[in-house]
Amino acid sequence: MRVVIEDDYDGMSRAAADVVAGALAAEPRLVLGLPTGATMVGTYAELVRRHRAAGLSFARATTFNLDEYLGLGPDHPASCRRYLEERLVRQVDLDRARVHFLDGRAPDPVAYELAIAGAGGIDLMLLGIGGNGHIGFNEPGSSFGSRTRQVTLTGQSREANAHWFGAEPVPGRAVTMGIGTILESDRIVLLASGAAKAAIVAAAVEGPVDPAVPASALQMHTDVTIVLDRDAASALSGERASASG
Ligand code: GLP
């Protein structure tokens, strides 16, 4: 695992955008896995800015979204689909034919897995991390061999995401790429920001590989970059925490 520590959220977002832009430059037909969440907002904004200002093109890229709440349609304000549509898909030159979403109302996990395989697999998987260590919506205890499937959300995850739902209850179930699906990606970049993620980041990066911390599965992958801001890096061992860029 390579750990990159930036000063702040904006630095983390620029570093993540650098990885995506570099990968697109090397392979315009890049296949991307895309998460949602507050952590990713700055990265997508930076990619859109570079598309407009510097001609960064997604025209030949393919995307697969990572997860979705069960029961939510594409227009629901808290759906992962709407998040990605508004923050990236409609803002850049992605070809709709190559933009894939998990359908919260009629999920077909097998078809999704086949679509990923049909695209040649995911080249670059971007990830956030939940406060309980989840990646996608693979909650603690998820099998490291798990595939795209329906899952039950923990109370902690529902609470952490309540701010996207306003007065509405957060759905109790979701559909997510599995940890096995994620681990098949050629390259994985996990982002985390803020002191509230520090302990779980340290557990994922430096603790034992343990299904109780789903993100620790990434230690088994050969090409993982963890991009953090200083606060999210603050519980790492001194050696890691003093590393930079
Ligand atoms: C959410 C999503 C994940 C996301 C993570 C972190 O619940 N299912 O895909 O990466 O938890 O979210 P945030 O960036 O808002 O902290």
GROMACS .gro file of C-alpha atoms and ligand atoms in nm:
model
  261
    1MET     CA    1   0.000   0.000   0.000
    2ARG     CA    2   0.123   0.345  -0.083
    3VAL     CA    3   0.004   0.619   0.153
    4VAL     CA    4  -0.009   0.977   0.027
    5ILE     CA    5  -0.071   1.247   0.288
    6GLU     CA    6  -0.184   1.590   0.174
    7ASP     CA    7  -0.231   1.899   0.391
    8ASP     CA    8  -0.607   1.929   0.358
    9TYR     CA    9  -0.924   1.820   0.179
   10ASP     CA   10  -0.848   2.024  -0.132
   11GLY     CA   11  -0.500   1.876  -0.156
   12MET     CA   12  -0.646   1.527  -0.119
   13SER     CA   13  -0.898   1.603  -0.394
   14ARG     CA   14  -0.631   1.736  -0.630
   15ALA     CA   15  -0.412   1.431  -0.566
   16ALA     CA   16  -0.700   1.198  -0.645
   17ALA     CA   17  -0.785   1.398  -0.959
   18ASP     CA   18  -0.418   1.372  -1.062
   19VAL     CA   19  -0.443   0.993  -1.047
   20VAL     CA   20  -0.759   0.986  -1.258
   21ALA     CA   21  -0.621   1.236  -1.510
   22GLY     CA   22  -0.294   1.044  -1.535
   23ALA     CA   23  -0.477   0.717  -1.588
   24LEU     CA   24  -0.697   0.873  -1.858
   25ALA     CA   25  -0.391   1.015  -2.032
   26ALA     CA   26  -0.230   0.670  -2.033
   27GLU     CA   27  -0.550   0.489  -2.134
   28PRO     CA   28  -0.838   0.699  -2.272
   29ARG     CA   29  -1.056   0.386  -2.267
   30LEU     CA   30  -1.017   0.369  -1.891
   31VAL     CA   31  -1.276   0.169  -1.694
   32LEU     CA   32  -1.350   0.351  -1.369
   33GLY     CA   33  -1.531   0.246  -1.052
   34LEU     CA   34  -1.694   0.545  -0.887
   35PRO     CA   35  -1.809   0.596  -0.527
   36THR     CA   36  -2.024   0.869  -0.380
   37GLY     CA   37  -2.009   1.039  -0.038
   38ALA     CA   38  -1.884   1.369   0.098
   39THR     CA   39  -1.520   1.263   0.059
   40MET     CA   40  -1.552   1.248  -0.320
   41VAL     CA   41  -1.727   1.581  -0.382
   42GLY     CA   42  -1.400   1.775  -0.419
   43THR     CA   43  -1.243   1.515  -0.648
   44TYR     CA   44  -1.536   1.524  -0.890
   45ALA     CA   45  -1.540   1.906  -0.879
   46GLU     CA   46  -1.169   1.910  -0.962
   47LEU     CA   47  -1.216   1.664  -1.250
   48VAL     CA   48  -1.499   1.879  -1.390
   49ARG     CA   49  -1.281   2.189  -1.355
   50ARG     CA   50  -0.999   2.019  -1.546
   51HIS     CA   51  -1.244   1.902  -1.814
   52ARG     CA   52  -1.355   2.262  -1.869
   53ALA     CA   53  -1.023   2.439  -1.823
   54ALA     CA   54  -0.773   2.186  -1.951
   55GLY     CA   55  -0.966   1.962  -2.188
   56LEU     CA   56  -0.952   1.653  -1.968
   57SER     CA   57  -1.168   1.410  -2.166
   58PHE     CA   58  -1.375   1.115  -2.052
   59ALA     CA   59  -1.516   1.055  -2.401
   60ARG     CA   60  -1.382   0.703  -2.435
   61ALA     CA   61  -1.398   0.606  -2.068
   62THR     CA   62  -1.642   0.362  -1.907
   63THR     CA   63  -1.782   0.402  -1.555
   64PHE     CA   64  -1.948   0.175  -1.300
   65ASN     CA   65  -2.097   0.318  -0.984
   66LEU     CA   66  -2.005   0.138  -0.667
   67ASP     CA   67  -2.327   0.119  -0.471
   68GLU     CA   68  -2.688   0.234  -0.439
   69TYR     CA   69  -2.964   0.244  -0.181
   70LEU     CA   70  -3.236  -0.010  -0.244
   71GLY     CA   71  -3.570   0.143  -0.333
   72LEU     CA   72  -3.439   0.476  -0.457
   73GLY     CA   73  -3.504   0.580  -0.815
   74PRO     CA   74  -3.257   0.774  -1.031
   75ASP     CA   75  -3.410   1.110  -0.946
   76HIS     CA   76  -3.419   1.068  -0.572
   77PRO     CA   77  -3.202   1.348  -0.433
   78ALA     CA   78  -3.010   1.109  -0.207
   79SER     CA   79  -2.955   0.836  -0.466
   80CYS     CA   80  -2.598   0.756  -0.562
   81ARG     CA   81  -2.703   0.778  -0.925
   82ARG     CA   82  -2.826   1.133  -0.893
   83TYR     CA   83  -2.512   1.230  -0.701
   84LEU     CA   84  -2.290   1.101  -0.984
   85GLU     CA   85  -2.512   1.240  -1.259
   86GLU     CA   86  -2.500   1.588  -1.111
   87ARG     CA   87  -2.140   1.596  -0.996
   88LEU     CA   88  -1.967   1.419  -1.286
   89VAL     CA   89  -2.165   1.250  -1.563
   90ARG     CA   90  -2.362   1.553  -1.686
   91GLN     CA   91  -2.063   1.783  -1.633
   92VAL     CA   92  -1.811   1.605  -1.856
   93ASP     CA   93  -1.805   1.433  -2.195
   94LEU     CA   94  -1.876   1.077  -2.079
   95ASP     CA   95  -2.060   0.866  -2.336
   96ARG     CA   96  -2.391   0.761  -2.177
   97ALA     CA   97  -2.366   0.421  -2.344
   98ARG     CA   98  -2.064   0.349  -2.126
   99VAL     CA   99  -2.201   0.489  -1.799
  100HIS     CA  100  -2.331   0.210  -1.573
  101PHE     CA  101  -2.539   0.245  -1.258
  102LEU     CA  102  -2.668  -0.005  -1.008
  103ASP     CA  103  -3.045   0.027  -1.018
  104GLY     CA  104  -3.186   0.084  -0.669
  105ARG     CA  105  -3.535  -0.023  -0.774
  106ALA     CA  106  -3.454  -0.326  -0.988
  107PRO     CA  107  -3.098  -0.432  -0.907
  108ASP     CA  108  -2.951  -0.710  -1.118
  109PRO     CA  109  -2.619  -0.794  -0.950
  110VAL     CA  110  -2.532  -1.073  -1.193
  111ALA     CA  111  -2.587  -0.850  -1.496
  112TYR     CA  112  -2.372  -0.584  -1.331
  113GLU     CA  113  -2.088  -0.828  -1.274
  114LEU     CA  114  -2.117  -0.942  -1.637
  115ALA     CA  115  -2.112  -0.581  -1.757
  116ILE     CA  116  -1.794  -0.516  -1.559
  117ALA     CA  117  -1.636  -0.830  -1.701
  118GLY     CA  118  -1.757  -0.734  -2.050
  119ALA     CA  119  -1.580  -0.401  -2.019
  120GLY     CA  120  -1.260  -0.589  -1.945
  121GLY     CA  121  -1.274  -0.531  -1.568
  122ILE     CA  122  -1.220  -0.214  -1.370
  123ASP     CA  123  -0.888  -0.041  -1.435
  124LEU     CA  124  -0.912   0.219  -1.160
  125MET     CA  125  -1.142   0.183  -0.860
  126LEU     CA  126  -1.192   0.492  -0.647
  127LEU     CA  127  -1.315   0.434  -0.291
  128GLY     CA  128  -1.414   0.621   0.021
  129ILE     CA  129  -1.427   0.455   0.361
  130GLY     CA  130  -1.713   0.446   0.609
  131GLY     CA  131  -1.653   0.524   0.975
  132ASN     CA  132  -1.689   0.151   1.043
  133GLY     CA  133  -1.443   0.060   0.767
  134HIS     CA  134  -1.694  -0.022   0.497
  135ILE     CA  135  -1.597   0.009   0.133
  136GLY     CA  136  -1.890   0.053  -0.100
  137PHE     CA  137  -2.164  -0.074   0.127
  138ASN     CA  138  -1.968  -0.382   0.232
  139GLU     CA  139  -2.030  -0.360   0.603
  140PRO     CA  140  -1.812  -0.523   0.874
  141GLY     CA  141  -1.829  -0.902   0.845
  142SER     CA  142  -1.863  -0.897   0.465
  143SER     CA  143  -1.676  -1.178   0.297
  144PHE     CA  144  -1.361  -1.075   0.116
  145GLY     CA  145  -1.485  -1.294  -0.169
  146SER     CA  146  -1.823  -1.120  -0.190
  147ARG     CA  147  -1.963  -1.015  -0.527
  148THR     CA  148  -2.218  -0.750  -0.621
  149ARG     CA  149  -2.524  -0.817  -0.404
  150GLN     CA  150  -2.794  -0.676  -0.183
  151VAL     CA  151  -2.689  -0.596   0.173
  152THR     CA  152  -2.837  -0.470   0.499
  153LEU     CA  153  -2.693  -0.142   0.626
  154THR     CA  154  -2.573  -0.099   0.983
  155GLY     CA  155  -2.731   0.163   1.205
  156GLN     CA  156  -2.396   0.344   1.203
  157SER     CA  157  -2.391   0.370   0.824
  158ARG     CA  158  -2.752   0.485   0.810
  159GLU     CA  159  -2.680   0.750   1.070
  160ALA     CA  160  -2.364   0.866   0.892
  161ASN     CA  161  -2.560   0.915   0.570
  162ALA     CA  162  -2.875   1.066   0.724
  163HIS     CA  163  -2.766   1.416   0.623
  164TRP     CA  164  -2.827   1.328   0.256
  165PHE     CA  165  -3.189   1.236   0.333
  166GLY     CA  166  -3.321   1.535   0.527
  167ALA     CA  167  -3.637   1.433   0.712
  168GLU     CA  168  -3.670   1.101   0.525
  169PRO     CA  169  -3.553   0.774   0.679
  170VAL     CA  170  -3.236   0.625   0.531
  171PRO     CA  171  -3.313   0.299   0.347
  172GLY     CA  172  -3.218  -0.011   0.544
  173ARG     CA  173  -3.080  -0.197   0.245
  174ALA     CA  174  -2.847  -0.129  -0.043
  175VAL     CA  175  -2.683  -0.294  -0.342
  176THR     CA  176  -2.306  -0.281  -0.366
  177MET     CA  177  -2.014  -0.419  -0.560
  178GLY     CA  178  -1.861  -0.690  -0.341
  179ILE     CA  179  -1.518  -0.686  -0.184
  180GLY     CA  180  -1.417  -0.961  -0.426
  181THR     CA  181  -1.541  -0.744  -0.713
  182ILE     CA  182  -1.345  -0.445  -0.584
  183LEU     CA  183  -1.026  -0.649  -0.534
  184GLU     CA  184  -1.031  -0.757  -0.900
  185SER     CA  185  -0.973  -0.396  -1.006
  186ASP     CA  186  -0.626  -0.338  -1.152
  187ARG     CA  187  -0.565  -0.036  -0.935
  188ILE     CA  188  -0.743   0.098  -0.626
  189VAL     CA  189  -0.731   0.448  -0.476
  190LEU     CA  190  -0.900   0.503  -0.139
  191LEU     CA  191  -0.958   0.855  -0.011
  192ALA     CA  192  -1.027   0.971   0.342
  193SER     CA  193  -1.051   1.311   0.502
  194GLY     CA  194  -1.096   1.441   0.854
  195ALA     CA  195  -1.016   1.333   1.209
  196ALA     CA  196  -1.332   1.124   1.235
  197LYS     CA  197  -1.179   0.877   0.985
  198ALA     CA  198  -0.832   0.866   1.149
  199ALA     CA  199  -0.884   0.557   1.368
  200ILE     CA  200  -1.051   0.347   1.100
  201VAL     CA  201  -0.789   0.447   0.842
  202ALA     CA  202  -0.513   0.333   1.079
  203ALA     CA  203  -0.698   0.006   1.141
  204ALA     CA  204  -0.742  -0.051   0.767
  205VAL     CA  205  -0.385   0.036   0.672
  206GLU     CA  206  -0.183  -0.090   0.969
  207GLY     CA  207  -0.410  -0.334   1.152
  208PRO     CA  208  -0.470  -0.700   1.079
  209VAL     CA  209  -0.651  -0.807   0.763
  210ASP     CA  210  -0.990  -0.874   0.918
  211PRO     CA  211  -1.347  -0.878   0.785
  212ALA     CA  212  -1.438  -0.666   1.090
  213VAL     CA  213  -1.261  -0.384   0.901
  214PRO     CA  214  -1.367  -0.435   0.539
  215ALA     CA  215  -1.114  -0.185   0.402
  216SER     CA  216  -0.830  -0.396   0.548
  217ALA     CA  217  -0.896  -0.633   0.254
  218LEU     CA  218  -0.711  -0.378   0.042
  219GLN     CA  219  -0.385  -0.484   0.209
  220MET     CA  220  -0.407  -0.801  -0.002
  221HIS     CA  221  -0.406  -0.605  -0.330
  222THR     CA  222  -0.081  -0.516  -0.503
  223ASP     CA  223  -0.170  -0.169  -0.635
  224VAL     CA  224  -0.347   0.039  -0.371
  225THR     CA  225  -0.292   0.406  -0.299
  226ILE     CA  226  -0.443   0.562   0.012
  227VAL     CA  227  -0.484   0.939  -0.026
  228LEU     CA  228  -0.541   1.120   0.304
  229ASP     CA  229  -0.546   1.465   0.447
  230ARG     CA  230  -0.339   1.528   0.760
  231ASP     CA  231  -0.635   1.478   0.993
  232ALA     CA  232  -0.731   1.143   0.845
  233ALA     CA  233  -0.364   1.038   0.867
  234SER     CA  234  -0.326   1.146   1.230
  235ALA     CA  235  -0.359   0.798   1.388
  236LEU     CA  236  -0.106   0.630   1.157
  237SER     CA  237   0.232   0.531   1.297
  238GLY     CA  238   0.496   0.806   1.302
  239GLU     CA  239   0.672   0.665   1.000
  240ARG     CA  240   0.365   0.679   0.782
  241ALA     CA  241   0.234   1.003   0.926
  242SER     CA  242   0.553   1.187   0.843
  243ALA     CA  243   0.551   1.066   0.484
  244SER     CA  244   0.437   1.313   0.228
  245GLY     CA  245   0.314   1.322  -0.127
  246GLP     C1  246  -2.089   0.573   0.216
  246GLP     C2  247  -2.081   0.501   0.080
  246GLP     C3  248  -1.939   0.473   0.044
  246GLP     C4  249  -1.860   0.594   0.081
  246GLP     C5  250  -1.848   0.598   0.230
  246GLP     C6  251  -1.788   0.725   0.285
  246GLP     O1  252  -2.185   0.522   0.300
  246GLP     N1  253  -2.157   0.382   0.068
  246GLP     O2  254  -1.928   0.440  -0.091
  246GLP     O3  255  -1.733   0.589   0.024
  246GLP     O4  256  -1.970   0.568   0.291
  246GLP     O5  257  -1.877   0.830   0.281
  246GLP     P1  258  -1.834   0.979   0.313
  246GLP     O6  259  -1.736   1.016   0.208
  246GLP     O7  260  -1.960   1.060   0.302
  246GLP     O8  261  -1.774   0.978   0.449
   0.00000   0.00000   0.00000
